[in-house]
CSV table of C-alpha atoms in Angstrom, one decimal:
chain,number,residue,atom,x,y,z
M,1,MET,CA,-9.8,17.6,-24.5
M,2,LEU,CA,-11.7,20.0,-22.7
M,3,ASP,CA,-14.1,20.0,-25.2
M,4,ALA,CA,-13.8,16.5,-25.0
M,5,ASP,CA,-14.7,17.7,-21.2
M,6,THR,CA,-17.3,19.5,-21.3
M,7,HIS,CA,-19.2,16.9,-23.3
M,8,SER,CA,-19.0,14.3,-20.7
M,9,VAL,CA,-21.2,12.2,-19.5
M,10,PRO,CA,-21.5,10.4,-15.7
M,11,THR,CA,-22.6,7.5,-16.5
M,12,GLY,CA,-23.5,6.8,-12.2
M,13,GLU,CA,-24.2,8.2,-9.6
M,14,ARG,CA,-24.8,8.4,-6.0
M,15,ARG,CA,-27.1,11.6,-3.8
M,16,ASP,CA,-26.7,11.5,-0.4
M,17,GLU,CA,-30.3,12.1,2.1
M,18,TYR,CA,-30.1,15.8,1.6
M,19,GLY,CA,-30.4,15.2,-2.4
M,20,ARG,CA,-26.3,16.7,-2.0
M,21,ARG,CA,-24.1,13.9,-5.3
M,22,ILE,CA,-21.6,13.2,-3.7
M,23,ALA,CA,-19.8,9.7,-6.2
M,24,LEU,CA,-20.0,10.3,-10.2
M,25,THR,CA,-18.4,7.2,-12.5
M,26,PHE,CA,-16.6,8.4,-15.9
M,27,ASP,CA,-16.0,5.5,-18.4
M,28,SER,CA,-13.6,6.6,-20.7
M,29,THR,CA,-15.3,8.0,-24.3
M,30,LEU,CA,-12.5,5.5,-26.7
M,31,MET,CA,-13.9,2.0,-27.7
M,32,ARG,CA,-11.4,-0.2,-26.0
M,33,PRO,CA,-13.0,-3.4,-24.0
M,34,ILE,CA,-13.4,-3.0,-20.4
M,35,ALA,CA,-11.9,-5.4,-17.5
M,36,PRO,CA,-14.7,-5.9,-14.4
M,37,PRO,CA,-13.6,-3.8,-11.7
M,38,ALA,CA,-12.5,-7.7,-9.5
M,39,ASP,CA,-9.1,-7.0,-12.1
M,40,CYS,CA,-8.5,-4.2,-11.2
M,41,TRP,CA,-6.3,-1.8,-9.3
M,42,CYS,CA,-8.1,1.0,-8.6
M,43,VAL,CA,-5.2,5.0,-8.5
M,44,ALA,CA,-5.9,7.9,-6.8
M,45,ILE,CA,-5.5,11.3,-8.6
M,46,ASP,CA,-5.0,14.4,-6.9
M,47,GLY,CA,-2.9,15.4,-9.9
M,48,SER,CA,0.2,16.0,-8.7
M,49,ARG,CA,3.3,14.6,-9.3
M,50,HIS,CA,3.2,11.9,-7.4
M,51,SER,CA,-0.4,10.2,-7.9
M,52,MET,CA,0.7,10.5,-12.1
M,53,HIS,CA,4.3,8.0,-10.6
M,54,ALA,CA,1.9,5.6,-8.8
M,55,LEU,CA,-0.3,6.0,-12.1
M,56,THR,CA,2.6,4.6,-14.0
M,57,GLU,CA,4.1,2.0,-11.4
M,58,ALA,CA,-0.3,0.6,-12.3
M,59,MET,CA,0.5,0.7,-15.8
M,60,GLN,CA,2.9,-2.0,-15.6
M,61,LEU,CA,1.5,-4.1,-13.1
M,62,ALA,CA,-2.0,-4.3,-15.2
M,63,THR,CA,-0.1,-4.8,-18.3
M,64,GLU,CA,1.9,-7.7,-16.4
M,65,SER,CA,-1.6,-10.0,-16.0
M,66,GLY,CA,-2.6,-8.4,-19.2
M,67,VAL,CA,-5.5,-6.3,-18.4
M,68,TYR,CA,-4.9,-3.4,-19.7
M,69,THR,CA,-7.9,-1.5,-17.3
M,70,LEU,CA,-8.1,1.3,-13.9
M,71,ASP,CA,-10.3,2.6,-12.4
M,72,LEU,CA,-9.3,6.1,-11.2
M,73,GLY,CA,-10.1,7.5,-7.3
M,74,THR,CA,-10.6,11.1,-6.9
M,75,VAL,CA,-11.8,12.9,-3.8
M,76,HIS,CA,-12.5,16.2,-3.5
M,77,HIS,CA,-13.5,18.6,-0.4
M,78,TRP,CA,-17.5,18.8,0.8
M,79,LEU,CA,-19.2,21.3,-1.4
M,80,SER,CA,-23.2,22.7,-1.0
M,81,PRO,CA,-24.9,21.1,-3.1
M,82,GLU,CA,-25.9,23.5,-5.5
M,83,ALA,CA,-21.9,23.8,-6.6
M,84,ALA,CA,-22.0,20.1,-6.0
M,85,GLU,CA,-24.0,19.5,-9.5
M,86,THR,CA,-22.1,21.2,-11.6
M,87,GLU,CA,-18.0,21.6,-9.6
M,88,LEU,CA,-17.8,18.2,-8.3
M,89,ALA,CA,-17.6,16.5,-11.9
M,90,ARG,CA,-16.0,19.6,-13.1
M,91,ARG,CA,-13.0,19.4,-10.8
M,92,GLY,CA,-12.8,15.7,-11.3
M,93,LEU,CA,-12.4,16.0,-14.7
M,94,ALA,CA,-10.1,18.6,-14.3
M,95,THR,CA,-7.8,16.6,-12.2
M,96,SER,CA,-7.2,12.7,-13.3
M,97,ALA,CA,-7.3,15.6,-17.2
M,98,ASP,CA,-3.8,14.7,-17.2
M,99,ALA,CA,-3.7,10.9,-15.9
M,100,ARG,CA,-6.6,9.8,-18.3
M,101,ALA,CA,-4.4,11.6,-20.9
M,102,LEU,CA,-2.3,9.1,-20.4
M,103,LEU,CA,-4.5,6.3,-20.3
M,104,ASP,CA,-5.8,7.0,-22.7
M,105,SER,CA,-2.4,7.0,-25.2
M,106,ARG,CA,-0.9,3.8,-23.5
M,107,GLY,CA,-4.6,1.9,-25.2
M,108,PHE,CA,-5.9,2.3,-21.4
M,109,ALA,CA,-9.4,1.4,-20.6
M,110,TRP,CA,-10.2,3.4,-17.6
M,111,ARG,CA,-13.9,4.1,-14.3
M,112,LEU,CA,-13.6,7.9,-13.7
M,113,HIS,CA,-14.7,8.0,-9.8
M,114,VAL,CA,-14.9,11.7,-8.4
M,115,LEU,CA,-16.3,11.6,-4.1
M,116,MET,CA,-16.2,14.0,-1.8
M,117,GLY,CA,-15.2,14.3,1.8
M,118,GLU,CA,-12.1,12.7,3.4
M,119,PRO,CA,-9.7,11.1,1.2
M,120,ALA,CA,-8.8,7.7,3.2
M,121,PRO,CA,-11.6,7.2,4.3
M,122,ARG,CA,-13.9,7.3,1.1
M,123,LEU,CA,-10.7,6.1,-1.1
M,124,VAL,CA,-10.9,2.1,0.8
M,125,GLU,CA,-15.0,2.3,0.7
M,126,LEU,CA,-14.9,2.5,-2.5
M,127,THR,CA,-12.6,0.3,-3.0
M,128,GLU,CA,-14.4,-2.7,-0.8
M,129,ALA,CA,-17.6,-1.6,-2.7
M,130,LEU,CA,-16.1,-2.4,-6.2
M,131,GLY,CA,-14.3,-6.1,-5.3
M,132,SER,CA,-11.1,-4.6,-6.6
M,133,ARG,CA,-7.4,-5.8,-6.5
M,134,GLY,CA,-6.0,-2.9,-4.8
M,135,ILE,CA,-5.6,0.3,-4.3
M,136,VAL,CA,-2.3,2.3,-5.7
M,137,VAL,CA,-1.1,5.5,-3.9
M,138,GLY,CA,1.7,7.1,-3.7
M,139,ALA,CA,3.6,9.0,-1.6
M,140,ARG,CA,5.4,12.1,-1.1
M,141,GLY,CA,8.4,10.2,0.7
M,142,LEU,CA,8.4,12.1,3.9
M,143,SER,CA,9.9,10.7,7.2
M,144,ALA,CA,8.1,9.9,9.8
M,145,VAL,CA,8.0,13.2,12.0
M,146,GLU,CA,7.4,15.2,8.6
M,147,GLY,CA,4.5,12.7,8.3
M,148,LEU,CA,3.1,13.2,11.7
M,149,LEU,CA,3.3,16.4,11.4
M,150,LEU,CA,1.2,16.9,7.9
M,151,GLY,CA,-0.8,14.5,8.2
M,152,SER,CA,-0.6,11.5,5.5
M,153,VAL,CA,-3.0,9.8,2.8
M,154,ALA,CA,-1.1,6.6,2.2
M,155,GLN,CA,-0.6,6.1,6.0
M,156,GLN,CA,-4.5,6.1,6.8
M,157,ILE,CA,-5.5,3.6,3.5
M,158,ILE,CA,-2.0,1.3,4.3
M,159,HIS,CA,-4.4,1.1,8.0
M,160,ASN,CA,-7.1,1.1,7.3
M,161,ALA,CA,-7.6,-0.4,4.7
M,162,ARG,CA,-8.2,-4.5,3.6
M,163,GLY,CA,-7.7,-5.7,0.9
M,164,ALA,CA,-4.0,-5.3,-0.8
M,165,VAL,CA,-2.0,-1.5,-0.7
M,166,LEU,CA,0.1,-0.9,-3.6
M,167,ILE,CA,2.6,2.2,-2.0
M,168,ALA,CA,5.1,4.0,-4.6
M,169,ARG,CA,7.1,6.9,-3.5
M,170,THR,CA,8.3,9.1,-6.1
M,171,PRO,CA,12.3,9.4,-6.2
M,172,ALA,CA,12.8,12.4,-3.3
M,173,ALA,CA,13.1,16.2,-5.7
M,174,PRO,CA,15.8,17.8,-3.1
M,175,GLU,CA,14.2,21.3,-3.6
M,176,GLU,CA,10.9,19.8,-2.2
M,177,LYS,CA,13.2,18.9,0.5
M,178,VAL,CA,13.2,22.5,0.6
M,179,ALA,CA,9.5,23.8,0.1
M,180,CYS,CA,9.2,21.9,3.3
B,1,MET,CA,9.2,-11.6,-15.8
B,2,LEU,CA,8.0,-9.7,-12.0
B,3,LYS,CA,9.7,-10.4,-9.4
B,4,VAL,CA,8.7,-9.8,-5.7
B,5,LEU,CA,10.5,-10.0,-2.4
B,6,VAL,CA,8.4,-11.4,0.1
B,7,PRO,CA,9.7,-10.4,3.9
B,8,VAL,CA,8.3,-13.6,6.2
B,9,ASP,CA,9.1,-13.3,10.1
B,10,GLY,CA,6.9,-16.3,10.6
B,11,SER,CA,4.3,-13.9,11.6
B,12,SER,CA,-0.1,-14.6,11.1
B,13,ASN,CA,0.1,-11.7,9.2
B,14,SER,CA,3.5,-12.3,7.0
B,15,LEU,CA,1.5,-15.3,5.7
B,16,HIS,CA,-1.7,-13.2,4.6
B,17,ALA,CA,1.6,-10.9,2.4
B,18,VAL,CA,2.3,-15.4,1.2
B,19,ARG,CA,-1.3,-16.0,0.3
B,20,HIS,CA,-2.0,-12.1,-2.0
B,21,VAL,CA,1.4,-13.4,-3.3
B,22,LEU,CA,0.0,-16.3,-4.3
B,23,SER,CA,-3.5,-15.4,-5.7
B,24,GLU,CA,-1.6,-13.0,-7.9
B,25,PHE,CA,0.5,-15.9,-9.2
B,26,ARG,CA,-2.5,-17.1,-10.2
B,27,ARG,CA,-3.5,-14.2,-12.0
B,28,ASN,CA,0.2,-14.0,-13.6
B,29,PRO,CA,2.5,-17.0,-13.8
B,30,ALA,CA,5.3,-15.1,-14.6
B,31,ILE,CA,6.1,-14.2,-10.9
B,32,ASP,CA,9.9,-14.5,-9.0
B,33,ILE,CA,8.7,-14.9,-5.6
B,34,HIS,CA,11.6,-14.2,-2.8
B,35,LEU,CA,10.8,-15.2,0.2
B,36,LEU,CA,13.0,-13.2,3.5
B,37,ASN,CA,13.5,-13.4,6.2
B,38,VAL,CA,15.3,-11.0,8.9
B,39,GLN,CA,16.8,-12.3,11.7
B,40,PRO,CA,18.3,-10.2,14.3
B,41,PRO,CA,22.0,-10.6,14.7
B,42,PHE,CA,23.2,-11.8,18.0
B,43,SER,CA,24.9,-9.9,20.5
B,44,SER,CA,29.2,-9.1,20.9
B,45,TYR,CA,28.6,-10.4,23.9
B,46,VAL,CA,27.7,-13.7,21.8
B,47,THR,CA,29.7,-14.0,19.4
B,48,ARG,CA,33.1,-13.0,21.4
B,49,TRP,CA,33.0,-17.1,23.0
B,50,ILE,CA,31.4,-18.8,20.1
B,51,ASP,CA,32.4,-18.9,16.6
B,52,ARG,CA,30.9,-18.2,13.6
B,53,LYS,CA,30.2,-21.5,12.0
B,54,THR,CA,27.8,-21.8,15.7
B,55,ILE,CA,26.1,-18.9,15.1
B,56,ASN,CA,25.1,-19.5,11.5
B,57,GLU,CA,23.8,-22.6,11.9
B,58,ALA,CA,21.4,-21.0,15.3
B,59,HIS,CA,20.8,-18.4,12.2
B,60,LEU,CA,19.8,-21.0,9.0
B,61,GLU,CA,17.6,-22.9,12.3
B,62,ALA,CA,16.0,-20.1,13.6
B,63,SER,CA,14.8,-19.2,9.7
B,64,GLU,CA,14.1,-22.0,8.9
B,65,LEU,CA,11.8,-21.7,11.6
B,66,ALA,CA,10.5,-19.1,10.8
B,67,LEU,CA,9.7,-19.3,6.8
B,68,ARG,CA,8.3,-23.4,7.7
B,69,PRO,CA,4.4,-21.7,7.5
B,70,ALA,CA,4.8,-19.8,3.9
B,71,ARG,CA,7.2,-22.9,2.4
B,72,GLN,CA,4.3,-25.0,3.2
B,73,MET,CA,2.0,-23.1,1.4
B,74,LEU,CA,3.3,-22.2,-1.2
B,75,ASP,CA,4.8,-26.1,-1.8
B,76,GLU,CA,1.1,-27.6,-1.1
B,77,VAL,CA,0.3,-25.6,-5.5
B,78,CYS,CA,3.3,-26.4,-6.5
B,79,VAL,CA,4.6,-23.0,-6.5
B,80,PRO,CA,8.3,-21.8,-7.4
B,81,TYR,CA,10.5,-19.7,-5.5
B,82,SER,CA,13.9,-19.0,-3.8
B,83,VAL,CA,14.6,-18.1,-0.2
B,84,HIS,CA,16.6,-16.1,2.0
B,85,LEU,CA,18.3,-15.6,5.3
B,86,ALA,CA,19.8,-11.6,6.1
B,87,VAL,CA,20.7,-11.0,8.9
B,88,GLY,CA,20.2,-7.5,10.6
B,89,GLY,CA,18.0,-5.1,11.6
B,90,LYS,CA,14.6,-5.5,9.8
B,91,ALA,CA,13.8,-2.6,7.5
B,92,SER,CA,17.3,-2.2,6.4
B,93,SER,CA,18.0,-5.3,6.0
B,94,ILE,CA,15.4,-6.2,3.8
B,95,ALA,CA,14.8,-2.5,1.7
B,96,GLU,CA,19.1,-3.6,1.1
B,97,PHE,CA,17.7,-7.0,-0.8
B,98,ALA,CA,15.2,-4.7,-3.3
B,99,ARG,CA,17.9,-3.5,-4.1
B,100,GLN,CA,20.5,-5.8,-4.6
B,101,PHE,CA,18.2,-7.9,-6.3
B,102,ARG,CA,16.4,-5.4,-8.2
B,103,CYS,CA,13.2,-6.5,-7.1
B,104,ASP,CA,9.9,-5.6,-8.9
B,105,HIS,CA,8.1,-5.1,-5.4
B,106,ILE,CA,8.6,-5.9,-1.4
B,107,VAL,CA,5.0,-7.6,-0.6
B,108,ILE,CA,4.1,-7.6,3.2
B,109,GLY,CA,1.7,-7.2,5.4
B,110,THR,CA,1.1,-5.3,8.3
B,111,ALA,CA,-1.1,-4.8,10.7
B,112,ARG,CA,-4.2,-2.9,11.6
B,113,LYS,CA,-3.4,-0.7,13.9
B,114,ASN,CA,-4.2,2.7,14.6
B,115,SER,CA,-1.5,5.7,15.2
B,116,LEU,CA,-1.4,5.8,19.2
B,117,ILE,CA,-0.5,2.4,19.0
B,118,ARG,CA,2.2,2.8,15.3
B,119,THR,CA,3.0,5.0,17.8
B,120,ILE,CA,4.3,3.1,20.9
B,121,GLU,CA,5.1,0.2,18.9
B,122,GLY,CA,6.0,0.9,15.7
B,123,SER,CA,6.1,-0.7,12.4
B,124,VAL,CA,8.3,-2.4,9.6
B,125,THR,CA,6.3,-1.2,7.8
B,126,ASN,CA,6.5,2.0,7.5
B,127,LYS,CA,10.7,1.7,8.5
B,128,VAL,CA,10.6,0.4,5.5
B,129,LEU,CA,8.7,2.6,3.4
B,130,GLU,CA,10.9,5.2,3.5
B,131,LEU,CA,13.7,3.2,3.4
B,132,THR,CA,13.4,2.6,0.0
B,133,THR,CA,11.3,4.2,-3.0
B,134,VAL,CA,11.0,0.7,-4.9
B,135,PRO,CA,6.9,0.2,-4.7
B,136,VAL,CA,5.6,-1.7,-1.5
B,137,ILE,CA,2.8,-3.6,-1.7
B,138,ALA,CA,1.2,-3.4,2.3
B,139,VAL,CA,-1.3,-6.1,2.5
B,140,ALA,CA,-3.8,-5.8,5.6
B,141,GLY,CA,-3.1,-8.9,8.2
B,142,ASP,CA,-5.2,-9.4,11.6
B,143,PRO,CA,-6.8,-6.9,13.2
B,144,PRO,CA,-5.1,-6.0,16.7
B,145,SER,CA,-5.6,-7.5,19.8
B,146,THR,CA,-8.4,-6.4,22.2
B,147,TRP,CA,-5.4,-6.1,24.5
B,148,GLU,CA,-3.4,-4.5,22.7
B,149,ARG,CA,-6.4,-2.9,20.9
B,150,TYR,CA,-8.0,-1.2,25.1
B,151,GLY,CA,-4.5,-1.9,27.0
B,152,ILE,CA,-2.7,0.9,25.3
B,153,GLN,CA,-5.1,3.4,25.3
B,154,LEU,CA,-5.2,2.7,29.1
B,155,GLY,CA,-1.9,2.8,29.7
B,156,VAL,CA,-1.0,6.2,28.1
B,157,GLY,CA,-4.2,7.9,28.7
B,158,GLY,CA,-3.9,6.4,33.2
B,159,GLY,CA,0.3,7.6,32.6
B,160,LEU,CA,-1.1,11.6,31.2
B,161,ALA,CA,-3.4,10.7,34.4
B,162,CYS,CA,-1.1,10.4,36.9
B,163,LEU,CA,1.4,13.9,35.2
B,164,VAL,CA,-1.9,15.8,35.3
B,165,VAL,CA,-2.7,14.6,39.3
B,166,ALA,CA,1.3,15.0,40.2
B,167,ALA,CA,1.8,18.2,38.7
B,168,LEU,CA,-1.4,19.6,40.3
B,169,GLU,CA,0.3,18.8,43.6
């Protein structure tokens, strides 16, 4: 898997006014028919258990409508122009490794979008640019007060997106409540 | 077959949710649509003096009124659906129904409000998300009205300014 990752070449990139890489796109390496973005759901991936749960929900949704392609969106913090040249691709591929492996094993095609900046606005912009059917995000299942204190990307997306947002809540694990 | 729960209260935001389900239905007709209207219960002062049948009729009448626009939209394109009525708290009834009927998704229309307005007015979507682990599809509705956008912020700002002035004096 890692060997294949080092040879992955982005199929698209975007730079800001300083020439810094701010967005990269990768396509699935396996030869599979790819559906246009307008028919696909876009899944927000951050490598956590919750985003993997969101991915399985999105796969079920895609299977029901007979579209075996998903867009994956992953957002990273700002990097310096020099660091972004190598780090953005490396971090994006590392974060989404599990998600891509799962999609490959289930016969799904995917498009990976690696972005830089604030998670919620970047993801909303991405789905609007792609014209996706909607965004799929995992939620940690925080209560109102916890969400207010920790900030919830899912909340921000729901109230800023113009399209549909699927929120997949992972059933709460008891040890996680203690960690909060 | 996907079992989809669509809570409808007759507002334009809930119609956005119905519209989304319709567009999904066009892609995949194997969707079992359940419209749910939740009516607030009457207070015990009312129920003490009026018999159960009249109260049920009042709830039915109010829910039919709320469901009419959504039903019209679905009837026009001949989409099959079923209608349900629940009496109780909005969010808790929606979560309970989704659990009982083993729904695959809840599709709910959401107003596009900022965090300050949401804190003051509350959001059924947020409460549903807190209560259920069934995946929820939030469909963006209308942006808040001008009054909501500026009035609430001015009100909160004015209130805080009054408190500061009172504390200084």
